[in-house]
Tab-separated table of C-alpha atoms in Angstrom:
chain	number	residue	atom	x	y	z
A	1	ASP	CA	6.738	-26.401	13.245
A	2	SER	CA	4.009	-24.558	11.339
A	3	GLY	CA	2.104	-27.709	10.409
A	4	VAL	CA	2.779	-27.200	6.686
A	5	THR	CA	5.333	-29.727	5.449
A	6	GLN	CA	7.417	-29.193	2.358
A	7	THR	CA	9.792	-31.686	0.807
A	8	PRO	CA	12.542	-31.724	-0.160
A	9	LYS	CA	14.216	-28.872	1.710
A	10	HIS	CA	16.966	-28.519	-0.862
A	11	LEU	CA	17.193	-29.549	-4.490
A	12	ILE	CA	20.044	-29.128	-6.931
A	13	THR	CA	19.400	-30.039	-10.537
A	14	ALA	CA	20.650	-29.284	-14.026
A	15	THR	CA	19.108	-27.048	-16.657
A	16	GLY	CA	16.481	-28.758	-18.769
A	17	GLN	CA	15.486	-31.170	-16.018
A	18	ARG	CA	12.135	-31.631	-14.313
A	19	VAL	CA	11.491	-31.631	-10.569
A	20	THR	CA	8.520	-32.111	-8.283
A	21	LEU	CA	8.033	-30.230	-5.042
A	22	ARG	CA	5.624	-31.563	-2.472
A	23	CYS	CA	3.487	-29.862	0.145
A	24	SER	CA	1.260	-31.220	2.880
A	25	PRO	CA	-1.061	-28.549	4.267
A	26	ARG	CA	-1.839	-27.969	7.920
A	27	SER	CA	-4.467	-30.357	9.249
A	28	GLY	CA	-7.959	-29.069	8.414
A	29	ASP	CA	-6.782	-26.592	5.762
A	30	LEU	CA	-8.356	-26.993	2.349
A	31	SER	CA	-6.409	-24.406	0.375
A	32	VAL	CA	-2.833	-24.678	-0.777
A	33	TYR	CA	-0.901	-21.779	-2.282
A	34	TRP	CA	2.437	-21.906	-4.056
A	35	TYR	CA	4.878	-19.009	-4.038
A	36	GLN	CA	8.264	-18.379	-5.583
A	37	GLN	CA	10.725	-16.122	-3.779
A	38	SER	CA	13.816	-14.735	-5.463
A	39	LEU	CA	16.041	-11.755	-4.751
A	40	ASP	CA	14.969	-9.826	-7.830
A	41	GLN	CA	11.245	-10.678	-7.872
A	42	GLY	CA	10.395	-10.941	-4.207
A	43	LEU	CA	7.591	-13.270	-3.143
A	44	GLN	CA	5.453	-14.081	-6.171
A	45	PHE	CA	2.149	-15.923	-6.013
A	46	LEU	CA	2.047	-18.837	-8.439
A	47	ILE	CA	-1.181	-20.747	-7.969
A	48	GLN	CA	-3.860	-21.729	-5.455
A	49	TYR	CA	-5.829	-24.934	-5.081
A	50	TYR	CA	-8.910	-25.309	-2.944
A	51	ASN	CA	-10.191	-28.774	-2.114
A	52	GLY	CA	-8.672	-30.254	-5.240
A	53	GLU	CA	-9.706	-27.535	-7.678
A	54	GLU	CA	-7.619	-24.722	-9.101
A	55	ARG	CA	-8.906	-21.478	-7.516
A	56	ALA	CA	-6.546	-18.707	-8.550
A	57	LYS	CA	-3.593	-18.301	-10.832
A	58	GLY	CA	-0.758	-15.845	-10.540
A	59	ASN	CA	2.558	-15.477	-12.305
A	60	ILE	CA	2.985	-19.149	-13.072
A	61	LEU	CA	4.981	-20.079	-16.154
A	62	GLU	CA	3.604	-22.576	-18.653
A	63	ARG	CA	6.547	-24.856	-17.812
A	64	PHE	CA	5.185	-25.087	-14.267
A	65	SER	CA	2.108	-26.991	-13.213
A	66	ALA	CA	0.514	-28.001	-9.956
A	67	GLN	CA	-2.207	-30.213	-8.611
A	68	GLN	CA	-3.905	-31.005	-5.338
A	69	PHE	CA	-4.752	-34.582	-4.528
A	70	PRO	CA	-7.774	-36.038	-2.689
A	71	ASP	CA	-5.771	-36.197	0.543
A	72	LEU	CA	-5.177	-32.436	0.020
A	73	HIS	CA	-1.439	-32.612	-0.427
A	74	SER	CA	-0.161	-30.692	-3.403
A	75	GLU	CA	2.669	-31.014	-5.876
A	76	LEU	CA	4.345	-28.332	-7.952
A	77	ASN	CA	6.006	-29.613	-11.095
A	78	LEU	CA	8.739	-27.544	-12.701
A	79	SER	CA	9.981	-28.644	-16.102
A	80	SER	CA	12.578	-27.553	-18.668
A	81	LEU	CA	14.349	-25.836	-15.819
A	82	GLU	CA	16.377	-22.705	-16.448
A	83	LEU	CA	18.989	-20.989	-14.307
A	84	GLY	CA	16.462	-18.260	-13.533
A	85	ASP	CA	14.160	-20.780	-11.862
A	86	SER	CA	16.579	-21.008	-8.955
A	87	ALA	CA	14.622	-19.701	-5.981
A	88	LEU	CA	12.912	-20.557	-2.731
A	89	TYR	CA	9.530	-22.165	-3.339
A	90	PHE	CA	7.018	-21.843	-0.553
A	91	CYS	CA	3.783	-23.575	0.059
A	92	ALA	CA	1.148	-22.028	2.307
A	93	SER	CA	-2.217	-23.299	3.442
A	94	SER	CA	-5.413	-21.818	4.804
A	95	ARG	CA	-8.741	-23.120	6.011
A	96	GLY	CA	-10.942	-21.452	3.426
A	97	GLY	CA	-10.806	-20.691	-0.251
A	98	THR	CA	-11.165	-16.945	-0.229
A	99	SER	CA	-9.899	-14.238	2.089
A	100	PRO	CA	-8.299	-16.514	4.679
A	101	GLY	CA	-9.179	-14.119	7.455
A	102	GLY	CA	-6.353	-15.143	9.660
A	103	GLY	CA	-3.489	-15.373	7.332
A	104	TYR	CA	-1.777	-18.147	5.554
A	105	THR	CA	0.444	-20.711	7.264
A	106	PHE	CA	3.700	-21.121	5.415
A	107	GLY	CA	5.973	-24.098	5.136
A	108	SER	CA	9.728	-23.727	5.509
A	109	GLY	CA	10.261	-23.837	1.755
A	110	THR	CA	12.213	-25.783	-0.829
A	111	ARG	CA	15.407	-24.186	-2.043
A	112	LEU	CA	15.867	-25.030	-5.706
A	113	THR	CA	19.226	-24.493	-7.341
A	114	VAL	CA	19.484	-24.998	-11.089
A	115	VAL	CA	23.043	-25.420	-12.351
B	1	SER	CA	-2.987	-7.233	-9.356
B	2	GLN	CA	-2.357	-5.218	-6.238
B	3	GLU	CA	1.053	-3.632	-5.795
B	4	LEU	CA	2.379	-3.275	-2.282
B	5	GLU	CA	5.289	-0.923	-1.752
B	6	GLN	CA	7.309	-1.255	1.440
B	7	SER	CA	9.653	1.320	2.916
B	8	PRO	CA	12.356	1.381	3.878
B	9	GLN	CA	13.905	-1.543	1.982
B	10	SER	CA	16.355	-2.110	4.815
B	11	LEU	CA	16.895	-0.849	8.301
B	12	ILE	CA	19.798	-1.133	10.720
B	13	VAL	CA	19.115	-0.040	14.278
B	14	GLN	CA	20.734	-0.216	17.670
B	15	GLU	CA	19.090	-2.467	20.228
B	16	GLY	CA	16.515	-0.559	22.227
B	17	LYS	CA	15.558	1.830	19.450
B	18	ASN	CA	12.037	2.200	18.057
B	19	LEU	CA	11.376	1.793	14.351
B	20	THR	CA	8.561	1.960	11.805
B	21	ILE	CA	8.026	0.081	8.540
B	22	ASN	CA	5.428	1.256	6.044
B	23	CYS	CA	3.385	-0.600	3.462
B	24	THR	CA	1.482	1.328	0.811
B	25	SER	CA	-1.004	-0.180	-1.612
B	26	SER	CA	-1.695	0.967	-5.171
B	27	LYS	CA	-5.311	-0.153	-4.769
B	28	THR	CA	-7.953	-0.031	-2.062
B	29	LEU	CA	-7.025	-2.151	0.916
B	30	TYR	CA	-9.655	-4.503	2.251
B	31	GLY	CA	-7.338	-6.226	4.627
B	32	LEU	CA	-3.643	-6.510	5.213
B	33	TYR	CA	-1.301	-9.070	6.778
B	34	TRP	CA	2.110	-8.672	8.314
B	35	TYR	CA	4.590	-11.527	8.260
B	36	LYS	CA	8.113	-11.986	9.520
B	37	GLN	CA	10.691	-14.120	7.753
B	38	LYS	CA	13.989	-15.272	9.183
B	39	TYR	CA	16.602	-15.259	6.435
B	40	GLY	CA	16.118	-18.298	4.169
B	41	GLU	CA	13.205	-19.629	6.198
B	42	GLY	CA	9.432	-19.617	5.973
B	43	LEU	CA	7.100	-16.743	6.802
B	44	ILE	CA	5.550	-16.423	10.226
B	45	PHE	CA	2.161	-14.741	10.500
B	46	LEU	CA	2.219	-11.744	12.852
B	47	MET	CA	-1.175	-10.133	12.522
B	48	MET	CA	-4.015	-9.220	10.224
B	49	LEU	CA	-5.778	-5.861	9.988
B	50	GLN	CA	-9.199	-5.652	8.413
B	51	LYS	CA	-10.789	-2.333	9.270
B	52	GLY	CA	-9.646	1.217	8.749
B	53	GLY	CA	-8.110	2.572	11.922
B	54	GLU	CA	-7.657	-0.896	13.355
B	55	GLU	CA	-4.569	-1.348	15.475
B	56	LYS	CA	-3.181	-4.655	16.732
B	57	SER	CA	-0.226	-5.599	18.870
B	58	HIS	CA	1.894	-8.704	19.173
B	59	GLU	CA	4.414	-8.435	21.994
B	60	LYS	CA	6.353	-5.250	21.188
B	61	ILE	CA	5.130	-5.036	17.596
B	62	THR	CA	2.144	-2.833	16.742
B	63	ALA	CA	0.502	-2.480	13.343
B	64	LYS	CA	-2.133	-0.046	12.163
B	65	LEU	CA	-4.264	0.174	9.020
B	66	ASP	CA	-5.140	3.485	7.400
B	67	GLU	CA	-7.624	2.599	4.649
B	68	LYS	CA	-7.959	6.173	3.376
B	69	LYS	CA	-4.241	6.404	2.776
B	70	GLN	CA	-4.183	2.781	1.549
B	71	GLN	CA	-1.346	2.273	3.988
B	72	SER	CA	-0.308	0.214	6.966
B	73	SER	CA	2.524	0.819	9.377
B	74	LEU	CA	4.355	-1.619	11.611
B	75	HIS	CA	6.038	-0.211	14.683
B	76	ILE	CA	8.556	-1.995	16.893
B	77	THR	CA	9.197	-0.571	20.324
B	78	ALA	CA	12.527	-1.093	22.087
B	79	SER	CA	13.914	-3.349	19.359
B	80	GLN	CA	15.842	-6.507	20.250
B	81	PRO	CA	18.170	-8.735	18.211
B	82	SER	CA	15.331	-11.282	18.090
B	83	HIS	CA	13.335	-8.809	15.978
B	84	ALA	CA	15.850	-9.109	13.154
B	85	GLY	CA	14.549	-10.552	9.913
B	86	ILE	CA	12.509	-9.575	6.898
B	87	TYR	CA	9.085	-8.057	7.430
B	88	LEU	CA	6.568	-8.467	4.628
B	89	CYS	CA	3.136	-7.018	4.204
B	90	GLY	CA	0.554	-8.919	2.182
B	91	ALA	CA	-2.991	-8.434	0.937
B	92	ASP	CA	-5.395	-10.809	-0.705
B	93	LYS	CA	-8.260	-8.702	-1.969
B	94	ALA	CA	-8.185	-5.729	-4.261
B	95	GLY	CA	-11.453	-4.590	-5.771
B	96	GLY	CA	-12.670	-8.122	-6.433
B	97	SER	CA	-9.417	-9.471	-7.788
B	98	TYR	CA	-8.298	-12.309	-5.581
B	99	ILE	CA	-4.585	-12.681	-6.086
B	100	PRO	CA	-2.571	-12.837	-2.863
B	101	THR	CA	0.287	-10.385	-3.175
B	102	PHE	CA	3.164	-9.388	-0.953
B	103	GLY	CA	5.492	-6.436	-0.714
B	104	ARG	CA	9.201	-6.903	-1.415
B	105	GLY	CA	9.951	-6.878	2.293
B	106	THR	CA	11.950	-4.744	4.713
B	107	SER	CA	15.171	-6.230	6.023
B	108	LEU	CA	15.773	-5.382	9.673
B	109	ILE	CA	19.093	-5.768	11.467
B	110	VAL	CA	19.288	-4.992	15.175
B	111	HIS	CA	22.759	-4.480	16.628
B	112	PRO	CA	23.214	-5.490	20.269
């Protein structure tokens, strides 16, 4: 157990739908990062939140949004889902906001299948 | 953003053999991470290299950072089936641009 909790582990939904993925960071970590992993794109950074504020943005589609709550858990919202959104979505956390200096701790991921 | 190229893409070795995985950056490396991923699971942090010439070991896995070549190598000695998985290199700083990026990964299979 890495200490980063992601729910749900698996999600199957239809095209056009909206889903919410949840992440609880490791105790004491203030930053949460969201990644998407697919066979053709590899591991792509989506967005980072640090202590409730957006810190960095990567290849995140406009249909996707995220937030970090006061208790530091984070949610990634995916809307108007397309078949191509099927992927593993990872959450990672770190203590600081820049250059973690020890690596990120990853959750076990949410496997999203859009049918 | 920083591009990280890993080679080879996949590797199949016999148990007991040594192997090397390379990670080359398109931009100056200020620090580099190595992670291991079991198929379909999360990433496990192996080690982080921050200085040119730095070398670190974790059990039978050794990684080295060559800043001049903008490259890192990961070496496994006397491979075991437990080493199987996907190895990814990652970096989070490239000339002031802070976007954490990862290579595409190297898939390792170790035959007993």
